Amino acid sequence: MADSGSPGAGAGPGAVLGALRAPLALLALGLGAYCLCALSGRCPPVARVPTPAPAPTQPPGAHRLTLASDPGRQRFPQALIVGVKKGGTRALLEFLRLHPDVRALGSEPHFFDRCYERGLAWYRSLMPRTLDGQITMEKTPSYFVTREAPHRIHSMSPDTKLIVVVRNPVTRAISDYAQTLSKTPGLPSFRALAFRHGLGPVDTAWSAVRIGLYAQHLDNWLHYFPLSHFLFVSGERLVSDPAGEVGRVQDFLGLKRVVTDKHFYFNATKGFPCLKKAQGSSRPRCLGKSKGRPHPHVPQAVVQRLQDFYRPFNRKFYQMTGQDFGWD
């Protein structure tokens, strides 16, 4: 006699559907939870650096070997690349990782903007192990425009060195739009998003425009850190003279200038520098396909309006940093 609780051959469609309803409901809940975690603005999953396995125990009386290698320890970053999005932060991080005394987290942890509630112990557990004399780094460009980030970073360490890669805010906004457009093909035009009512007032509520108000964002940071804790890297010079800009960063971090012009070549197809092939590698290394994507056409009238809008903010930024980036 068949078990009355199982949907056997003699069971009707109602019994079969009833038996399947519970696992389907569980599957739907699981998929729903996954989708919620995948939404933008959520704390992203970040792979932790694996902890080295403990050394095997040796039998009593066995000869003990002295290990020459030291796995180091996980530390809070001494330096952060805090901005800005589409400024050249990924390129700078990859260039710096050539230095033997720089250990950097590859992904963006978003700790000081999205994941702060997870705590500093969790944050440190993400970091690569370093030896004495090496520098731990991470980069999350959204920190620069996050109001709470300066206070949170200062609470971790008031000695943190802060690197900001900046770029002409008009070009940066168009690049930001191009990235979003590649993921959302039905997006309204750049002009429609940048201005209210045609070519009316600039819409500073749009993040692509708001990020470029560098002076306003920096003013927030200067409530917590002195200007001497910042290095402002030119995104334009990072393309035209990568060795020179990376040299400035190495000086700022107190490192020997190991990464030099011998490490770079200009890729005309992508329009920015790539790294020459490393020892043991079969090919040169460039950034991913998403870097150097072509920008959509933006009418010159739109570009000019934005240039006029940003000009007073740019000049204020030059004054605050003591650097003229030549955007005007």
Tab-separated table of C-alpha atoms in Angstrom:
chain	number	residue	atom	x	y	z
A	1	MET	CA	0.000	0.000	0.000
A	2	ALA	CA	1.464	3.353	-1.005
A	3	ASP	CA	2.396	5.908	1.655
A	4	SER	CA	-0.461	8.405	1.773
A	5	GLY	CA	1.986	11.254	2.434
A	6	SER	CA	3.906	10.858	-0.870
A	7	PRO	CA	2.703	11.960	-4.326
A	8	GLY	CA	2.655	8.451	-5.834
A	9	ALA	CA	1.277	7.310	-9.151
A	10	GLY	CA	-2.262	7.240	-7.805
A	11	ALA	CA	-2.172	10.744	-6.319
A	12	GLY	CA	-4.258	13.483	-7.962
A	13	PRO	CA	-2.862	16.801	-9.288
A	14	GLY	CA	-3.976	18.591	-6.120
A	15	ALA	CA	-1.852	16.297	-3.956
A	16	VAL	CA	1.173	16.721	-6.234
A	17	LEU	CA	0.896	20.522	-6.195
A	18	GLY	CA	0.457	20.497	-2.441
A	19	ALA	CA	3.620	18.463	-1.979
A	20	LEU	CA	5.606	20.794	-4.270
A	21	ARG	CA	4.267	24.034	-2.782
A	22	ALA	CA	6.487	24.020	0.318
A	23	PRO	CA	9.875	23.545	-1.445
A	24	LEU	CA	8.863	26.074	-4.102
A	25	ALA	CA	8.044	28.594	-1.394
A	26	LEU	CA	11.429	28.019	0.219
A	27	LEU	CA	13.142	28.471	-3.156
A	28	ALA	CA	11.279	31.744	-3.736
A	29	LEU	CA	12.320	33.033	-0.323
A	30	GLY	CA	15.930	32.150	-1.051
A	31	LEU	CA	15.899	33.892	-4.419
A	32	GLY	CA	14.242	36.922	-2.860
A	33	ALA	CA	16.945	37.167	-0.216
A	34	TYR	CA	19.617	36.872	-2.927
A	35	CYS	CA	18.040	39.656	-4.978
A	36	LEU	CA	17.850	41.947	-1.939
A	37	CYS	CA	21.542	41.405	-1.236
A	38	ALA	CA	22.407	42.108	-4.874
A	39	LEU	CA	20.710	45.526	-4.915
A	40	SER	CA	23.028	48.498	-5.349
A	41	GLY	CA	23.790	50.317	-2.143
A	42	ARG	CA	23.941	47.116	-0.153
A	43	CYS	CA	27.059	45.939	1.615
A	44	PRO	CA	28.915	43.999	-1.123
A	45	PRO	CA	30.322	40.506	-0.531
A	46	VAL	CA	34.079	40.737	-0.125
A	47	ALA	CA	36.304	37.677	-0.116
A	48	ARG	CA	38.390	37.433	3.013
A	49	VAL	CA	42.073	36.707	2.738
A	50	PRO	CA	42.464	33.050	3.771
A	51	THR	CA	44.234	32.418	7.052
A	52	PRO	CA	47.405	30.346	6.602
A	53	ALA	CA	47.020	26.768	7.786
A	54	PRO	CA	48.809	25.976	11.044
A	55	ALA	CA	52.143	24.227	10.739
A	56	PRO	CA	51.874	20.431	11.138
A	57	THR	CA	52.793	19.143	14.569
A	58	GLN	CA	56.032	17.185	14.774
A	59	PRO	CA	56.550	14.041	16.830
A	60	PRO	CA	58.499	14.400	20.110
A	61	GLY	CA	62.230	14.440	19.572
A	62	ALA	CA	61.956	15.389	15.899
A	63	HIS	CA	64.369	18.046	14.628
A	64	ARG	CA	62.527	21.405	14.408
A	65	LEU	CA	63.110	23.458	11.278
A	66	THR	CA	63.200	27.243	11.527
A	67	LEU	CA	60.801	28.753	9.008
A	68	ALA	CA	62.304	31.595	7.012
A	69	SER	CA	58.934	32.939	5.838
A	70	ASP	CA	56.758	35.157	8.024
A	71	PRO	CA	53.074	35.270	6.994
A	72	GLY	CA	52.747	38.750	8.514
A	73	ARG	CA	49.527	39.988	10.057
A	74	GLN	CA	46.344	41.726	9.059
A	75	ARG	CA	46.316	45.426	9.838
A	76	PHE	CA	44.049	48.377	9.285
A	77	PRO	CA	44.975	50.304	6.124
A	78	GLN	CA	47.531	53.047	6.645
A	79	ALA	CA	46.443	54.629	3.359
A	80	LEU	CA	43.143	54.804	1.495
A	81	ILE	CA	42.234	55.799	-2.049
A	82	VAL	CA	38.970	57.552	-1.187
A	83	GLY	CA	37.943	59.012	-4.552
A	84	VAL	CA	36.721	59.760	-7.008
A	85	LYS	CA	34.562	57.460	-9.102
A	86	LYS	CA	35.662	57.413	-12.776
A	87	GLY	CA	38.733	59.428	-11.863
A	88	GLY	CA	41.336	56.687	-12.365
A	89	THR	CA	41.324	54.994	-8.963
A	90	ARG	CA	41.469	51.439	-10.315
A	91	ALA	CA	44.421	52.282	-12.549
A	92	LEU	CA	46.289	53.899	-9.653
A	93	LEU	CA	45.696	50.928	-7.380
A	94	GLU	CA	46.926	48.464	-10.005
A	95	PHE	CA	50.025	50.581	-10.636
A	96	LEU	CA	50.800	50.751	-6.907
A	97	ARG	CA	50.410	47.016	-6.485
A	98	LEU	CA	53.586	46.606	-8.523
A	99	HIS	CA	55.475	47.922	-5.484
A	100	PRO	CA	56.760	45.130	-3.222
A	101	ASP	CA	55.951	47.159	-0.107
A	102	VAL	CA	52.310	47.762	-1.013
A	103	ARG	CA	49.652	45.179	-0.206
A	104	ALA	CA	46.176	46.166	-1.305
A	105	LEU	CA	42.724	44.666	-1.181
A	106	GLY	CA	41.630	44.087	-4.784
A	107	SER	CA	37.888	44.635	-4.380
A	108	GLU	CA	36.134	47.658	-2.915
A	109	PRO	CA	34.951	46.830	0.635
A	110	HIS	CA	32.677	49.898	1.014
A	111	PHE	CA	33.191	49.644	4.761
A	112	PHE	CA	33.010	53.334	5.672
A	113	ASP	CA	29.889	53.986	3.568
A	114	ARG	CA	27.775	50.815	3.349
A	115	CYS	CA	29.144	48.213	5.757
A	116	TYR	CA	30.159	50.177	8.849
A	117	GLU	CA	27.745	48.288	11.087
A	118	ARG	CA	29.803	45.121	10.553
A	119	GLY	CA	32.524	46.552	12.777
A	120	LEU	CA	36.251	47.206	12.574
A	121	ALA	CA	37.186	43.598	13.363
A	122	TRP	CA	35.318	42.466	10.238
A	123	TYR	CA	37.003	45.201	8.195
A	124	ARG	CA	40.480	44.180	9.334
A	125	SER	CA	39.715	40.525	8.560
A	126	LEU	CA	39.412	41.487	4.867
A	127	MET	CA	42.917	42.904	4.646
A	128	PRO	CA	45.942	41.128	3.166
A	129	ARG	CA	48.716	40.167	5.551
A	130	THR	CA	51.680	42.518	5.658
A	131	LEU	CA	55.143	42.479	7.108
A	132	ASP	CA	56.683	45.323	9.083
A	133	GLY	CA	57.551	48.116	6.670
A	134	GLN	CA	54.811	47.222	4.188
A	135	ILE	CA	51.719	49.357	3.642
A	136	THR	CA	48.154	48.065	3.674
A	137	MET	CA	45.775	49.860	1.301
A	138	GLU	CA	42.261	49.704	-0.057
A	139	LYS	CA	40.275	51.859	-2.433
A	140	THR	CA	36.591	52.761	-2.386
A	141	PRO	CA	35.917	55.912	-4.465
A	142	SER	CA	32.514	56.603	-2.914
A	143	TYR	CA	34.127	57.441	0.442
A	144	PHE	CA	34.980	60.946	-0.803
A	145	VAL	CA	31.312	61.845	-1.312
A	146	THR	CA	29.986	60.060	1.794
A	147	ARG	CA	29.332	62.550	4.568
A	148	GLU	CA	30.003	60.091	7.425
A	149	ALA	CA	33.222	58.639	5.967
A	150	PRO	CA	35.751	61.231	7.283
A	151	HIS	CA	34.594	60.875	10.891
A	152	ARG	CA	34.559	57.077	10.675
A	153	ILE	CA	38.037	56.891	9.130
A	154	HIS	CA	39.385	59.358	11.694
A	155	SER	CA	37.946	57.161	14.463
A	156	MET	CA	39.868	54.186	13.039
A	157	SER	CA	43.108	56.162	12.792
A	158	PRO	CA	43.690	59.937	12.684
A	159	ASP	CA	47.022	59.214	10.949
A	160	THR	CA	45.460	57.655	7.848
A	161	LYS	CA	46.891	58.936	4.562
A	162	LEU	CA	44.214	59.844	2.030
A	163	ILE	CA	44.605	59.752	-1.753
A	164	VAL	CA	42.055	61.429	-4.028
A	165	VAL	CA	42.250	60.964	-7.796
A	166	VAL	CA	40.416	63.847	-9.464
A	167	ARG	CA	39.542	64.531	-13.077
A	168	ASN	CA	37.844	67.312	-15.040
A	169	PRO	CA	34.341	67.079	-13.531
A	170	VAL	CA	32.626	67.436	-16.911
A	171	THR	CA	34.608	64.573	-18.467
A	172	ARG	CA	34.156	62.584	-15.268
A	173	ALA	CA	30.361	63.040	-15.381
A	174	ILE	CA	30.192	61.881	-19.010
A	175	SER	CA	32.335	58.848	-18.169
A	176	ASP	CA	30.067	58.082	-15.218
A	177	TYR	CA	27.040	58.291	-17.513
A	178	ALA	CA	28.720	56.023	-20.098
A	179	GLN	CA	29.277	53.363	-17.445
A	180	THR	CA	25.654	53.505	-16.305
A	181	LEU	CA	24.400	53.512	-19.899
A	182	SER	CA	26.349	50.319	-20.631
A	183	LYS	CA	24.382	48.602	-17.862
A	184	THR	CA	21.036	50.366	-18.499
A	185	PRO	CA	20.597	50.863	-22.281
A	186	GLY	CA	17.222	52.599	-21.900
A	187	LEU	CA	18.642	55.448	-19.837
A	188	PRO	CA	17.520	59.005	-20.709
A	189	SER	CA	20.041	61.200	-22.508
A	190	PHE	CA	22.918	62.826	-20.646
A	191	ARG	CA	21.360	66.223	-21.271
A	192	ALA	CA	17.992	65.150	-19.837
A	193	LEU	CA	19.668	63.958	-16.620
A	194	ALA	CA	22.160	66.807	-16.211
A	195	PHE	CA	19.649	69.656	-16.491
A	196	ARG	CA	16.168	70.378	-15.294
A	197	HIS	CA	13.689	71.617	-17.918
A	198	GLY	CA	15.830	71.227	-21.024
A	199	LEU	CA	18.898	73.440	-20.581
A	200	GLY	CA	17.569	74.899	-17.338
A	201	PRO	CA	19.373	74.735	-13.978
A	202	VAL	CA	22.009	72.030	-13.523
A	203	ASP	CA	20.559	69.133	-11.550
A	204	THR	CA	22.996	68.681	-8.665
A	205	ALA	CA	20.776	65.932	-7.271
A	206	TRP	CA	22.092	63.643	-10.043
A	207	SER	CA	25.101	61.822	-8.611
A	208	ALA	CA	27.113	62.133	-11.848
A	209	VAL	CA	26.992	65.919	-11.427
A	210	ARG	CA	27.204	66.026	-7.623
A	211	ILE	CA	30.411	63.969	-7.390
A	212	GLY	CA	32.268	66.680	-9.355
A	213	LEU	CA	31.688	69.331	-6.674
A	214	TYR	CA	35.102	68.522	-5.247
A	215	ALA	CA	35.442	71.656	-3.122
A	216	GLN	CA	32.241	70.912	-1.232
A	217	HIS	CA	33.240	67.338	-0.503
A	218	LEU	CA	36.771	68.315	0.544
A	219	ASP	CA	35.403	70.907	2.947
A	220	ASN	CA	33.676	68.100	4.850
A	221	TRP	CA	36.930	66.110	5.101
A	222	LEU	CA	38.940	69.071	6.368
A	223	HIS	CA	36.840	69.094	9.539
A	224	TYR	CA	38.618	65.845	10.477
A	225	PHE	CA	41.957	65.704	8.634
A	226	PRO	CA	44.556	68.407	7.894
A	227	LEU	CA	45.428	69.067	4.265
A	228	SER	CA	48.847	67.460	4.850
A	229	HIS	CA	47.132	64.058	5.102
A	230	PHE	CA	45.870	64.317	1.510
A	231	LEU	CA	47.463	63.710	-1.854
A	232	PHE	CA	45.466	64.867	-4.869
A	233	VAL	CA	46.353	62.907	-7.997
A	234	SER	CA	45.507	64.270	-11.437
A	235	GLY	CA	43.497	61.736	-13.417
A	236	GLU	CA	44.648	63.434	-16.631
A	237	ARG	CA	48.341	63.197	-15.710
A	238	LEU	CA	47.836	59.605	-14.601
A	239	VAL	CA	47.159	58.961	-18.299
A	240	SER	CA	49.744	61.301	-19.860
A	241	ASP	CA	52.529	60.703	-17.308
A	242	PRO	CA	51.702	57.651	-15.169
A	243	ALA	CA	55.237	57.246	-13.843
A	244	GLY	CA	55.332	60.851	-12.672
A	245	GLU	CA	52.017	60.674	-10.813
A	246	VAL	CA	52.795	57.256	-9.304
A	247	GLY	CA	56.163	58.662	-8.243
A	248	ARG	CA	54.376	61.414	-6.285
A	249	VAL	CA	52.194	58.775	-4.612
A	250	GLN	CA	55.234	56.681	-3.648
A	251	ASP	CA	56.833	59.778	-2.103
A	252	PHE	CA	53.633	60.578	-0.207
A	253	LEU	CA	53.511	57.039	1.205
A	254	GLY	CA	57.180	57.168	2.223
A	255	LEU	CA	58.146	54.457	-0.266
A	256	LYS	CA	61.184	54.118	-2.467
A	257	ARG	CA	60.401	54.962	-6.108
A	258	VAL	CA	60.311	51.411	-7.429
A	259	VAL	CA	57.484	51.855	-9.973
A	260	THR	CA	58.956	53.970	-12.794
A	261	ASP	CA	58.449	54.685	-16.491
A	262	LYS	CA	59.990	51.310	-17.378
A	263	HIS	CA	56.764	49.664	-16.135
A	264	PHE	CA	54.389	51.442	-18.551
A	265	TYR	CA	53.501	51.673	-22.207
A	266	PHE	CA	50.676	53.613	-23.844
A	267	ASN	CA	47.882	51.553	-25.388
A	268	ALA	CA	46.543	53.641	-28.263
A	269	THR	CA	43.432	51.461	-28.657
A	270	LYS	CA	42.300	51.926	-25.078
A	271	GLY	CA	43.665	55.452	-24.817
A	272	PHE	CA	45.497	55.007	-21.524
A	273	PRO	CA	48.677	53.423	-20.175
A	274	CYS	CA	49.044	49.710	-19.550
A	275	LEU	CA	51.611	47.745	-17.622
A	276	LYS	CA	54.417	46.032	-19.480
A	277	LYS	CA	54.470	42.289	-19.047
A	278	ALA	CA	55.791	41.191	-15.701
A	279	GLN	CA	58.524	38.601	-15.303
A	280	GLY	CA	57.011	35.174	-15.953
A	281	SER	CA	53.989	36.628	-17.759
A	282	SER	CA	53.305	35.985	-21.430
A	283	ARG	CA	51.572	39.290	-22.191
A	284	PRO	CA	51.283	42.907	-21.038
A	285	ARG	CA	48.521	43.750	-18.568
A	286	CYS	CA	45.810	46.330	-19.176
A	287	LEU	CA	42.729	47.107	-17.156
A	288	GLY	CA	39.468	45.335	-17.980
A	289	LYS	CA	37.223	45.862	-20.997
A	290	SER	CA	35.061	48.291	-19.023
A	291	LYS	CA	37.995	50.714	-18.769
A	292	GLY	CA	38.495	53.041	-21.690
A	293	ARG	CA	34.991	52.525	-23.089
A	294	PRO	CA	33.960	55.149	-25.694
A	295	HIS	CA	31.888	58.070	-24.412
A	296	PRO	CA	28.493	58.864	-25.946
A	297	HIS	CA	28.217	62.053	-27.967
A	298	VAL	CA	27.241	65.019	-25.825
A	299	PRO	CA	26.355	68.301	-27.608
A	300	GLN	CA	28.944	71.048	-27.194
A	301	ALA	CA	26.284	73.396	-25.760
A	302	VAL	CA	25.714	70.917	-22.936
A	303	VAL	CA	29.457	70.559	-22.287
A	304	GLN	CA	29.898	74.347	-22.250
A	305	ARG	CA	27.026	74.846	-19.803
A	306	LEU	CA	28.556	72.314	-17.431
A	307	GLN	CA	32.015	73.863	-17.761
A	308	ASP	CA	30.541	77.235	-16.816
A	309	PHE	CA	28.699	75.651	-13.899
A	310	TYR	CA	31.771	73.897	-12.480
A	311	ARG	CA	34.226	76.794	-12.983
A	312	PRO	CA	33.730	78.526	-9.592
A	313	PHE	CA	33.798	75.161	-7.796
A	314	ASN	CA	37.003	74.188	-9.619
A	315	ARG	CA	38.713	77.463	-8.711
A	316	LYS	CA	37.722	77.018	-5.075
A	317	PHE	CA	39.167	73.496	-5.200
A	318	TYR	CA	42.433	74.791	-6.697
A	319	GLN	CA	42.645	77.318	-3.871
A	320	MET	CA	41.950	74.727	-1.182
A	321	THR	CA	44.505	72.220	-2.475
A	322	GLY	CA	47.151	74.625	-3.741
A	323	GLN	CA	47.063	72.864	-7.130
A	324	ASP	CA	45.781	74.123	-10.483
A	325	PHE	CA	44.516	71.106	-12.417
A	326	GLY	CA	43.954	73.133	-15.598
A	327	TRP	CA	40.313	72.246	-16.194
A	328	ASP	CA	39.248	75.801	-17.065
